[in-house]
Each structure stands twice: as C-alpha cells, then as structure tokens.
Short mmCIF file of N, CA, C and O in Angstrom, two decimals:
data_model
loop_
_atom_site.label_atom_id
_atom_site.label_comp_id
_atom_site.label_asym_id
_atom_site.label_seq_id
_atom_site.Cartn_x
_atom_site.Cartn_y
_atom_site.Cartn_z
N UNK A 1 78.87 32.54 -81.16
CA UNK A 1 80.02 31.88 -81.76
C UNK A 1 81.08 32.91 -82.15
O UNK A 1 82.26 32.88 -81.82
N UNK A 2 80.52 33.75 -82.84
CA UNK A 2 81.77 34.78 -83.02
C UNK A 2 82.20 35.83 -82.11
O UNK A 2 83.21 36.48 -82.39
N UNK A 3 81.52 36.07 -81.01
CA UNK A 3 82.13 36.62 -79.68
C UNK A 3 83.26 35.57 -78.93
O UNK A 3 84.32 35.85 -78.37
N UNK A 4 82.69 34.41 -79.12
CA UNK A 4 83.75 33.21 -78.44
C UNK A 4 84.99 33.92 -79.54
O UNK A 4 85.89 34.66 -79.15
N UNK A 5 84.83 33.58 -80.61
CA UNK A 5 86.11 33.34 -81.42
C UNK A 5 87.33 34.47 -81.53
O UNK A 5 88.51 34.37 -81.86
N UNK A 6 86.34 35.82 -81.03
CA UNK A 6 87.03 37.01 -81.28
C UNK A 6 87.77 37.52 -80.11
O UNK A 6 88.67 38.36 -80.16
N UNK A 7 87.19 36.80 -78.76
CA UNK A 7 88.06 36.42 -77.83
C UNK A 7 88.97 35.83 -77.75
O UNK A 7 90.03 36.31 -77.37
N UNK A 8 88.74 34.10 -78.23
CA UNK A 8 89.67 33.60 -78.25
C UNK A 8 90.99 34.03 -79.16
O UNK A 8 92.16 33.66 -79.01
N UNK A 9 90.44 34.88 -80.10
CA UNK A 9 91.61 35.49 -80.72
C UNK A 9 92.51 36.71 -80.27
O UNK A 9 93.68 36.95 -80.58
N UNK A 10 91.58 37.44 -79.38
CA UNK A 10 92.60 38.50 -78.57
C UNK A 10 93.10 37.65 -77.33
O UNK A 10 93.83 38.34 -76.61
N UNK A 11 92.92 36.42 -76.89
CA UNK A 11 93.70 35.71 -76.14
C UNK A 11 95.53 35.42 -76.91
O UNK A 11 96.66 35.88 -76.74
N UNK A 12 95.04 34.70 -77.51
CA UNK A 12 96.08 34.17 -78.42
C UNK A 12 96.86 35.41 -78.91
O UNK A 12 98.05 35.28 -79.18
N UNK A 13 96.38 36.34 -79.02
CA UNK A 13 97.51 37.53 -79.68
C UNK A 13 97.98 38.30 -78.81
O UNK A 13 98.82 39.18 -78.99
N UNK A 14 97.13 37.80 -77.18
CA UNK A 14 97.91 38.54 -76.07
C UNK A 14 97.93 39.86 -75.64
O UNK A 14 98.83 40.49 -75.08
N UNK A 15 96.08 40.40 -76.20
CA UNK A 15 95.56 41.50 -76.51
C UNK A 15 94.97 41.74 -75.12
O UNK A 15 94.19 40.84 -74.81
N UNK A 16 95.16 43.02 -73.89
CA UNK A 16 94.63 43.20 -72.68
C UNK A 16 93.72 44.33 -73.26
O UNK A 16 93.90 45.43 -73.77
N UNK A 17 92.19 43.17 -72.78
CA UNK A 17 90.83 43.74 -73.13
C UNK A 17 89.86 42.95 -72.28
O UNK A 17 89.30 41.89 -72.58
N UNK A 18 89.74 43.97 -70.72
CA UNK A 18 89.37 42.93 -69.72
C UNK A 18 88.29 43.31 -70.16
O UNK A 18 87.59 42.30 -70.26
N UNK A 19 87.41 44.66 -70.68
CA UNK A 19 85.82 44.58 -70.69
C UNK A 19 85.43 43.73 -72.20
O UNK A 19 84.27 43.35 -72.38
N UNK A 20 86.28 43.54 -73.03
CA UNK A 20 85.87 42.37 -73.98
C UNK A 20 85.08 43.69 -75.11
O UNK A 20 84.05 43.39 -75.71
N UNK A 21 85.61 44.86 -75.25
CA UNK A 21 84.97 45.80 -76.19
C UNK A 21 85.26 45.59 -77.70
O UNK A 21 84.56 46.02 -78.62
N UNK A 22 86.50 44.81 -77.80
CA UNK A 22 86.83 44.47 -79.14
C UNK A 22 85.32 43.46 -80.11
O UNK A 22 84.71 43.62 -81.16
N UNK A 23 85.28 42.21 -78.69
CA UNK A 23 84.51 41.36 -79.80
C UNK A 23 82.95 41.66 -79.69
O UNK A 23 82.12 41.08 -80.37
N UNK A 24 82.74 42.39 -78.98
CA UNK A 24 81.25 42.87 -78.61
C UNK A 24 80.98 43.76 -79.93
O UNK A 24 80.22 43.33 -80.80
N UNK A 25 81.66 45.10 -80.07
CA UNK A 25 81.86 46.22 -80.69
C UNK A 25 82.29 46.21 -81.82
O UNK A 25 81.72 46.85 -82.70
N UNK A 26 83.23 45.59 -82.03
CA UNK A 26 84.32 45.26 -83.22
C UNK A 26 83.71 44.14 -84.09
O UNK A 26 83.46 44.33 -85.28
N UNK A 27 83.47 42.90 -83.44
CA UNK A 27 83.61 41.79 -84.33
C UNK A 27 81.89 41.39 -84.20
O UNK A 27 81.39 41.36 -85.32
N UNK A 28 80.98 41.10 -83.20
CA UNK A 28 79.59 41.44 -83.61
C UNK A 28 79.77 42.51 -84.16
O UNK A 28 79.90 42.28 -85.36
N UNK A 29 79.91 44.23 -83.81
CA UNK A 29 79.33 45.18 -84.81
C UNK A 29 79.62 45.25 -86.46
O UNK A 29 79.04 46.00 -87.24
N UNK A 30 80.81 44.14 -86.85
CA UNK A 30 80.78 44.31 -88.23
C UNK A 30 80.26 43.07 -88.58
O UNK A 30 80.53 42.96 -89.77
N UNK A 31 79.71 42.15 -88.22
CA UNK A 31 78.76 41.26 -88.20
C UNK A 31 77.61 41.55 -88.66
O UNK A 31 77.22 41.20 -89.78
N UNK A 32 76.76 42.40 -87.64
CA UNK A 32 75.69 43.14 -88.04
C UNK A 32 75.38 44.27 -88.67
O UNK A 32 74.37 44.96 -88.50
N UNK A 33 76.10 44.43 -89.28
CA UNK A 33 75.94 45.39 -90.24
C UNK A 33 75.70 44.88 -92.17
O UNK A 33 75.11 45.33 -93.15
N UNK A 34 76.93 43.24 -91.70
CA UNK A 34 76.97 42.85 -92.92
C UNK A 34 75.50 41.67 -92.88
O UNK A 34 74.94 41.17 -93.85
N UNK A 35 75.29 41.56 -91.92
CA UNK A 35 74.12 40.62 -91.86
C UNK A 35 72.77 41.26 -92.37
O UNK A 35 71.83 40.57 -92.76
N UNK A 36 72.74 42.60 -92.33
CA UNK A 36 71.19 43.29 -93.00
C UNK A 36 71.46 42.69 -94.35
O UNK A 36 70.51 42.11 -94.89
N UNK A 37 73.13 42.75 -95.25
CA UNK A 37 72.54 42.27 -96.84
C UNK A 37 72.02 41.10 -96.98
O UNK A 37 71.34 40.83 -97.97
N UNK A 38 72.36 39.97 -95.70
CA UNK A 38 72.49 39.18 -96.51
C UNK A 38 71.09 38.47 -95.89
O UNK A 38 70.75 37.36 -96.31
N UNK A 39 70.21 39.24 -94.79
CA UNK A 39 68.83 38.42 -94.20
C UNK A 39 67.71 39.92 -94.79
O UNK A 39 66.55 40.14 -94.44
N UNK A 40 68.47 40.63 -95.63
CA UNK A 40 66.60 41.16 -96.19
C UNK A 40 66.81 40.95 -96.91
O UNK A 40 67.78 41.02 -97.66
N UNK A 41 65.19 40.37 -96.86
CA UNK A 41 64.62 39.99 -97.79
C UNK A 41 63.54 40.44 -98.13
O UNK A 41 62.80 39.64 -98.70
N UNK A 42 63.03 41.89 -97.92
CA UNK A 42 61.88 42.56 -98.62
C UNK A 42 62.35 43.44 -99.78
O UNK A 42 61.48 44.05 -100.41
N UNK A 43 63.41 43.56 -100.08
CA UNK A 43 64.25 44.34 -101.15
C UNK A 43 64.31 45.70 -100.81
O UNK A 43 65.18 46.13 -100.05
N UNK A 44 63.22 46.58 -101.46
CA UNK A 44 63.18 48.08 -100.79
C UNK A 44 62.55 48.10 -99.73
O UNK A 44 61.83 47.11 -99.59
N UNK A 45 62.52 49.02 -98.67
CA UNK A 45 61.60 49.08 -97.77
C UNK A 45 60.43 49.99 -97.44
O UNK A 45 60.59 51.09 -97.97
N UNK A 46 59.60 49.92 -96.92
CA UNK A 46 58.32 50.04 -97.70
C UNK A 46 58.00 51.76 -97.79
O UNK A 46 57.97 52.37 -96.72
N UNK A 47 57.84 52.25 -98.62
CA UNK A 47 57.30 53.47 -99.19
C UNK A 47 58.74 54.27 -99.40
O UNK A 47 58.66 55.43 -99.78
N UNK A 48 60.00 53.71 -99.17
CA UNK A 48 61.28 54.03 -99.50
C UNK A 48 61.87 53.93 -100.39
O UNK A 48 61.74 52.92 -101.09
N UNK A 49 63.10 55.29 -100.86
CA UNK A 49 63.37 54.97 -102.43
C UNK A 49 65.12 54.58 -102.31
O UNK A 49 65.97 54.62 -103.20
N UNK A 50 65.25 54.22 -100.89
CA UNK A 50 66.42 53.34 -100.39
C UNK A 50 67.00 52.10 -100.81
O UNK A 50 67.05 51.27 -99.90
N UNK A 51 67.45 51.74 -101.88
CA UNK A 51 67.65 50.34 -102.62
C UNK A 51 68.09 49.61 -101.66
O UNK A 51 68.34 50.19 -100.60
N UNK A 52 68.31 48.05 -101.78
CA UNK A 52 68.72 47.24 -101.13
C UNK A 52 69.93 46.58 -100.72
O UNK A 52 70.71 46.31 -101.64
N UNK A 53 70.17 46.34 -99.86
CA UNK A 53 71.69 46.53 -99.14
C UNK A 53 72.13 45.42 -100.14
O UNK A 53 71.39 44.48 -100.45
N UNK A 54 73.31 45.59 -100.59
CA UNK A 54 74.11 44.25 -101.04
C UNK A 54 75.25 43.96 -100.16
O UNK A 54 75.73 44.87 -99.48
N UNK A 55 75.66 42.91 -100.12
CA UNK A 55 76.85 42.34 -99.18
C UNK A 55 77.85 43.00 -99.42
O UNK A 55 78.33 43.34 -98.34
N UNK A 56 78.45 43.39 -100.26
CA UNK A 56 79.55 44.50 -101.00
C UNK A 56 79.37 45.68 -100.30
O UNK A 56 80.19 46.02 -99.44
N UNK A 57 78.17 46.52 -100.63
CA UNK A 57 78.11 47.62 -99.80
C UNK A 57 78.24 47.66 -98.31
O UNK A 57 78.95 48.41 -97.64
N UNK A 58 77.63 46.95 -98.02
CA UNK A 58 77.94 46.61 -96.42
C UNK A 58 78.69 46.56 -96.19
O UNK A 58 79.08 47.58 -95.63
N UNK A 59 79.76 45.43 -96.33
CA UNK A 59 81.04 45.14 -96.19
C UNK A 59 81.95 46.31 -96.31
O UNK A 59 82.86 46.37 -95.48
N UNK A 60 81.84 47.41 -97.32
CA UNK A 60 82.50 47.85 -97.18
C UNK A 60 82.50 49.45 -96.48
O UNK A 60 83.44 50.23 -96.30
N UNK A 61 81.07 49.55 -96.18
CA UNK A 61 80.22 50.49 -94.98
C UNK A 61 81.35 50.00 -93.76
O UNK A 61 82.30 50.66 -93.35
N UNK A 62 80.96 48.80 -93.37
CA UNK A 62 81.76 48.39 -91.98
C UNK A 62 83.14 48.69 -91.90
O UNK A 62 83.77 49.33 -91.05
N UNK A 63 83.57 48.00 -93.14
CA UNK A 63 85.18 48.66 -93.58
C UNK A 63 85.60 50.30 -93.29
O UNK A 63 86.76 50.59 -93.01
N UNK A 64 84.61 51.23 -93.39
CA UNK A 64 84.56 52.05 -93.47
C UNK A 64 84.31 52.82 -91.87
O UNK A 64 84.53 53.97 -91.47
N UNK A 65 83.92 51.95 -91.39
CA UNK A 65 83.36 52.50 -90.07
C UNK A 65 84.38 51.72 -89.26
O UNK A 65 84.02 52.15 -88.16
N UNK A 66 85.38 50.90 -88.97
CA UNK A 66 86.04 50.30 -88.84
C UNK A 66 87.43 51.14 -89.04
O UNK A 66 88.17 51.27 -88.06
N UNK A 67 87.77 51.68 -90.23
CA UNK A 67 89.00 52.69 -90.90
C UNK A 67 88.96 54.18 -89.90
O UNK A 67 89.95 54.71 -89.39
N UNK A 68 87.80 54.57 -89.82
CA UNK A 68 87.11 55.85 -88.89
C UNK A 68 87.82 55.55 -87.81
O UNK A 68 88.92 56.07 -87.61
N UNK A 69 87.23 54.61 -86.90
CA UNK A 69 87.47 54.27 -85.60
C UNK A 69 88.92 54.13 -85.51
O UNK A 69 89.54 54.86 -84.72
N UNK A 70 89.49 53.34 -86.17
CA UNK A 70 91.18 53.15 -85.68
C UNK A 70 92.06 54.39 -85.98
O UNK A 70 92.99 54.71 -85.24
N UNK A 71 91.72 55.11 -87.18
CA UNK A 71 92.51 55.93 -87.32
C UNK A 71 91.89 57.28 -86.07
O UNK A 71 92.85 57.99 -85.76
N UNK A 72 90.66 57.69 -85.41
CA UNK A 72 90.29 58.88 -84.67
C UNK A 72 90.85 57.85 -83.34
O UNK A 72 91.39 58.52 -82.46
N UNK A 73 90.81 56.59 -83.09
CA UNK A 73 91.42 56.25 -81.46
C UNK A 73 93.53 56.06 -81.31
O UNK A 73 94.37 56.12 -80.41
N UNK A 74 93.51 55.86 -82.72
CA UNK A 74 95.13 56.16 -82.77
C UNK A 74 95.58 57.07 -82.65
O UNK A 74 96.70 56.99 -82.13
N UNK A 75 95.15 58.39 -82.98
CA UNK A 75 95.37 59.78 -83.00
C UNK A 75 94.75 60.34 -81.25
O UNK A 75 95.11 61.25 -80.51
N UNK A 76 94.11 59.71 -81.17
CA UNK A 76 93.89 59.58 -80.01
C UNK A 76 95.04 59.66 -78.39
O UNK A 76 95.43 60.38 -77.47
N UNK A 77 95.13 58.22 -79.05
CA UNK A 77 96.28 57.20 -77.96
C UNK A 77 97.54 58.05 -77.97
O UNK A 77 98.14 58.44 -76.97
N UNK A 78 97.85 58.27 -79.22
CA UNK A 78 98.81 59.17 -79.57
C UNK A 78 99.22 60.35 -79.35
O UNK A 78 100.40 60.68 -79.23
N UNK A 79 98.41 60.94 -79.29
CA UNK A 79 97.95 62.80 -78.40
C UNK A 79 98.38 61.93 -76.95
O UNK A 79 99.47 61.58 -76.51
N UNK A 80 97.45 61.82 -76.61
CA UNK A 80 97.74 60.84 -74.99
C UNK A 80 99.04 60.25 -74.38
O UNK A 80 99.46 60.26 -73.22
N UNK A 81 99.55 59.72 -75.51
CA UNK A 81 100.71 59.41 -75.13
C UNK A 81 101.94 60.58 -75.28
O UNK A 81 102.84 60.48 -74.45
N UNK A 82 102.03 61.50 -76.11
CA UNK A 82 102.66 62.45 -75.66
C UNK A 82 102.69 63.41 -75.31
O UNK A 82 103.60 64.24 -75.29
N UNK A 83 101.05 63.45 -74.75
CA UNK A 83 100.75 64.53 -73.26
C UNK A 83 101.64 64.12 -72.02
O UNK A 83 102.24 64.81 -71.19
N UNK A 84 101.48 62.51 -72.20
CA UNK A 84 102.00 61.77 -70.96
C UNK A 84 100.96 61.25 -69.80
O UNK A 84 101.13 60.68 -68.72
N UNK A 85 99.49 61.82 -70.71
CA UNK A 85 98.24 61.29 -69.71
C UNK A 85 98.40 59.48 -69.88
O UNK A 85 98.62 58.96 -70.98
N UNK A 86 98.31 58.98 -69.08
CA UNK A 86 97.62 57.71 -68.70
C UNK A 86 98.63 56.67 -68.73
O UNK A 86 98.45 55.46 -68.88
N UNK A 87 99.85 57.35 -68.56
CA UNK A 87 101.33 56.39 -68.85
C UNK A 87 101.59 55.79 -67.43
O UNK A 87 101.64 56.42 -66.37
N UNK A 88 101.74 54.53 -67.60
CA UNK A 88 102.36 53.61 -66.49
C UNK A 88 103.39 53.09 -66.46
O UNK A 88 104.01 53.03 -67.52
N UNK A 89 104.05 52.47 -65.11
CA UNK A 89 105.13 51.67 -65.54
C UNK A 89 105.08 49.98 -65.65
O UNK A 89 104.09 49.35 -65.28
N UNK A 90 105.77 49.61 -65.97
CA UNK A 90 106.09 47.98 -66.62
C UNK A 90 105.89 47.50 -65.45
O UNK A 90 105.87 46.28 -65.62
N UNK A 91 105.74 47.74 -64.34
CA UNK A 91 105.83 46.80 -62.91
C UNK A 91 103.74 47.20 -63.00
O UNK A 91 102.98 46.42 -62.44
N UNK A 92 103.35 48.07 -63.53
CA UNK A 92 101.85 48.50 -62.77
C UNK A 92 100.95 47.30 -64.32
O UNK A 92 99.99 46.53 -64.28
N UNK A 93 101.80 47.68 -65.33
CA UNK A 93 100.79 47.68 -66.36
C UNK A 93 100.86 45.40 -66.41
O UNK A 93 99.86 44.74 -66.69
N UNK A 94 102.22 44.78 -66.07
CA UNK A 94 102.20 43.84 -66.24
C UNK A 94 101.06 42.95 -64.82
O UNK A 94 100.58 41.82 -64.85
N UNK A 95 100.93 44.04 -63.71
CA UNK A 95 100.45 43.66 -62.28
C UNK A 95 98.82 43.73 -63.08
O UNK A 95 98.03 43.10 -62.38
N UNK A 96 98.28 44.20 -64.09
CA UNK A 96 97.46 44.75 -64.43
C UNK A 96 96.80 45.97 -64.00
O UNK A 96 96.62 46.07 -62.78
N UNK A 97 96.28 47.19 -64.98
CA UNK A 97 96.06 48.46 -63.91
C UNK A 97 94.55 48.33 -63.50
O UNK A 97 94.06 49.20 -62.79
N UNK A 98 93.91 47.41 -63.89
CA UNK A 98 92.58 47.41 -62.65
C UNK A 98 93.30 47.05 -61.55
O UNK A 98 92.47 47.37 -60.70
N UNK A 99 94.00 46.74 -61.09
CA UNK A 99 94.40 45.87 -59.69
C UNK A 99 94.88 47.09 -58.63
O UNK A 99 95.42 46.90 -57.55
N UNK A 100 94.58 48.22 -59.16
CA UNK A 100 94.93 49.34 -58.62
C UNK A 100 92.73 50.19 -57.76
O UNK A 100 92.43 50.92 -56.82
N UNK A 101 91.87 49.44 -58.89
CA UNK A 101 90.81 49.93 -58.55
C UNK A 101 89.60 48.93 -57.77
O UNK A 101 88.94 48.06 -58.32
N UNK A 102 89.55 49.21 -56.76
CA UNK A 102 89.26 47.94 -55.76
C UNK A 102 87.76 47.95 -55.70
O UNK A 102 87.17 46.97 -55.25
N UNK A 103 87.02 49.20 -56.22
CA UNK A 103 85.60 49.48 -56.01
C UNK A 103 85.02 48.18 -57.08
O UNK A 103 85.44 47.62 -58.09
N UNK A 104 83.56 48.05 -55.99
CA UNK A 104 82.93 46.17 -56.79
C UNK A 104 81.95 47.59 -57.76
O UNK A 104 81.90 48.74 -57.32
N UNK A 105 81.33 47.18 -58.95
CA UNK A 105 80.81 47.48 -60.26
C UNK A 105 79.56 47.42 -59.04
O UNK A 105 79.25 48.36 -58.31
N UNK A 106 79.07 46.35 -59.02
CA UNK A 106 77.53 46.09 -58.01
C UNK A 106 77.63 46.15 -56.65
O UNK A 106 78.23 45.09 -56.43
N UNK A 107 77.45 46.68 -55.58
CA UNK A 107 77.53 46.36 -54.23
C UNK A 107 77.06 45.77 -53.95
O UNK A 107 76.37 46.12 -52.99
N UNK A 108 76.89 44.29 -54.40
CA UNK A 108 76.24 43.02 -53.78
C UNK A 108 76.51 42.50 -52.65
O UNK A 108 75.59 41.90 -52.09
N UNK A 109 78.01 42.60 -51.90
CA UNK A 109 78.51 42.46 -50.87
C UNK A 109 79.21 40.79 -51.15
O UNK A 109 80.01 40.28 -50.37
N UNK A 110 78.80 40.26 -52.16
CA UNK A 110 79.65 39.09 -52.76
C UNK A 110 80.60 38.66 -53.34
O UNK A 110 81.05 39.76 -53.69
N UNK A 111 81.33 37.92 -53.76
CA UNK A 111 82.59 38.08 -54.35
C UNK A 111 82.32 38.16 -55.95
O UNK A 111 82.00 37.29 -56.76
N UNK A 112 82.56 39.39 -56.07
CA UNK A 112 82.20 39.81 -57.76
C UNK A 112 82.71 38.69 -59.20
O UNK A 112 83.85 38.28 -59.42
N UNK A 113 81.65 38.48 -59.87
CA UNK A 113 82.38 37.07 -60.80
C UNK A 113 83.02 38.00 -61.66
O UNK A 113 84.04 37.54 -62.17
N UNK A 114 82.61 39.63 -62.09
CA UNK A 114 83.40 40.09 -63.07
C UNK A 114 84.78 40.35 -62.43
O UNK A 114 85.67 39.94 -63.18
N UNK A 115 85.21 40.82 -61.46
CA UNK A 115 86.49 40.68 -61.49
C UNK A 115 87.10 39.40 -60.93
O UNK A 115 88.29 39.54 -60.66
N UNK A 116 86.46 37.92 -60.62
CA UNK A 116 86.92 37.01 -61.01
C UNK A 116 87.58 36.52 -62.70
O UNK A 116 88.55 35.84 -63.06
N UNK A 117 86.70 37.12 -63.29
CA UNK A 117 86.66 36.49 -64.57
C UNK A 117 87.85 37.54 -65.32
O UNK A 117 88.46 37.39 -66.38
N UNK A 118 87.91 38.81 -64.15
CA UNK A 118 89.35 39.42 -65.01
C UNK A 118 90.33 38.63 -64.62
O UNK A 118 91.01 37.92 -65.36
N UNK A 119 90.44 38.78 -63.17
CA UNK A 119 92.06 37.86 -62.72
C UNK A 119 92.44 36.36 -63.53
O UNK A 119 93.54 35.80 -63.61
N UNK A 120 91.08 35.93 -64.11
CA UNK A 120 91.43 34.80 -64.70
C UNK A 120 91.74 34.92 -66.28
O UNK A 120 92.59 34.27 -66.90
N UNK A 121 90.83 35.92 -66.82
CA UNK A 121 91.34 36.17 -68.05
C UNK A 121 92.98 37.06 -67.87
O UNK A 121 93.77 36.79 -68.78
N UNK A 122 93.25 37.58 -67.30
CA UNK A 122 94.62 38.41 -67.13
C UNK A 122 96.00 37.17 -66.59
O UNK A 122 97.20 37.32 -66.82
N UNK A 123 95.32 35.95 -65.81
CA UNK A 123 96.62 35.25 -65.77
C UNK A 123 96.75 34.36 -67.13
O UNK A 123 97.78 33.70 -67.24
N UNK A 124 95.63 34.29 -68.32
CA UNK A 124 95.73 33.60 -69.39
C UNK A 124 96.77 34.17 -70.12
O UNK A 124 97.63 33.51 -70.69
N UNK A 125 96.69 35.72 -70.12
CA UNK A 125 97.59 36.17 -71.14
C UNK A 125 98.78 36.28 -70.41
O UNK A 125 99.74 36.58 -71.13
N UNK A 126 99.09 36.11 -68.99
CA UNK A 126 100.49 36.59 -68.79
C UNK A 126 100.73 36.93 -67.36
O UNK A 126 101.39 36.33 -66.52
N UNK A 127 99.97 38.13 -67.26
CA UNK A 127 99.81 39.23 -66.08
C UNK A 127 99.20 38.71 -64.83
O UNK A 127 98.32 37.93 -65.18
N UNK A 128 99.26 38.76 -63.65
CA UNK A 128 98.71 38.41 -62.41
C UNK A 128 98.01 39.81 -61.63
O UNK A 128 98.66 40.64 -60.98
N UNK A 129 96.49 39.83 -61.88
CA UNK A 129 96.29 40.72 -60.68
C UNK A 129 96.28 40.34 -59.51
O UNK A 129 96.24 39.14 -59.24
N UNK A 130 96.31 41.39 -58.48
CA UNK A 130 95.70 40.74 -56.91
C UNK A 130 95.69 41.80 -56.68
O UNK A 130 96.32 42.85 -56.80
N UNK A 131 93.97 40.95 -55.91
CA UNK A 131 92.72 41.53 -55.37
C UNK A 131 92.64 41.75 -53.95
O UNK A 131 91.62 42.23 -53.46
#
C-alpha cells in the first residue's frame, strides 16, 4: 500500500523515477525503521542492555537518515552539475534518457515488461520514449 501511494505521489508531482528508488528506499525504508517501535514487543532484547525502540526515537533516527541522504546526494548533483558530468539537453531529457540505452536488463529474447512499464510510466508524466 505504501509503495502504491509513494508512486502515485511521484506521479502526480511529475517526479522522473523510472527504477521507482524513491518509494522502495525512501518511503518503505522509513516505514521500516519506524515499524520496529511500534511491533516489538519483547521490550529489551535478550541478554542486551539496548532499551526499547520508541516511535519518537525512530522517527526521528529515519529523520535523520533521511537529512544524511539529501543533503550528501545534493552536494552530490551539485558537484556534478558544475563539473558538467551528466548534463543533457531539453530535446534528450524530455525524449527520456533511457531511450538512448537499448540493451534488454534479461536476454530473454522477449519484449521486456520493464521497459514496457517505463514507456508507460514516462508517457504518464509527460515524456515519450521510443524504443
């Protein structure tokens, strides 16, 4: 349910994320993190002098691990972008830039559903690849 939702929300905001790393990574991983406070239920764990997670702490562990990540991939993007590595133009990036990489993930010799399921998620938000 909350992978659906965290999709459907980088749909709607028009967010290009064909491998779906946001709601996998992002929105399950702060999920499960806050879910240890709130499903143990043995309190300490056993022969450990590790107290027991509260929803607060968690929450704000994830918060925390969450603050990490955006600020080391912004600084990131940012270096990157004014190296000038990985810059495209408005005709490549709206065509989408997988549509530039033709190799199938599996050599099944079939018509691949994952890059079906990009061209279709990519004409939702906007963009048209072709394959």
């Amino acid at each position: 349910v909350l992978l659906v939702a965290a999709t459907s929300l980088e749909i709607r905001l028009g967010i290009d994320d064909p491998v779906g790393a946001f709601p996998v990574h992002g929105a399950c991983g702060f999920w499960g993190v806050v879910a240890v406070a709130i499903f143990d239920t043995e309190g300490e764990w056993s022969g450990s002098t590790i107290p027991r997670a509260t929803p607060g702490m968690q929450i704000l562990g994830a918060t925390c691990i969450a603050a990490f990540a955006s600020v080391t991939s912004c600084a990131t993007f940012a270096l990157a972008t004014w190296l000038g590595v990985g810059a495209h133009s408005q005709v490549q990036q709206k065509r989408g830039l997988d549509a530039d990489f033709t190799a199938q993930a599996y050599s099944t010799g079939a018509n691949s559903r994952y890059r079906a399921y990009i061209a279709h998620d990519k004409a939702i938000c906007g963009a048209c690849a072709r394959w």
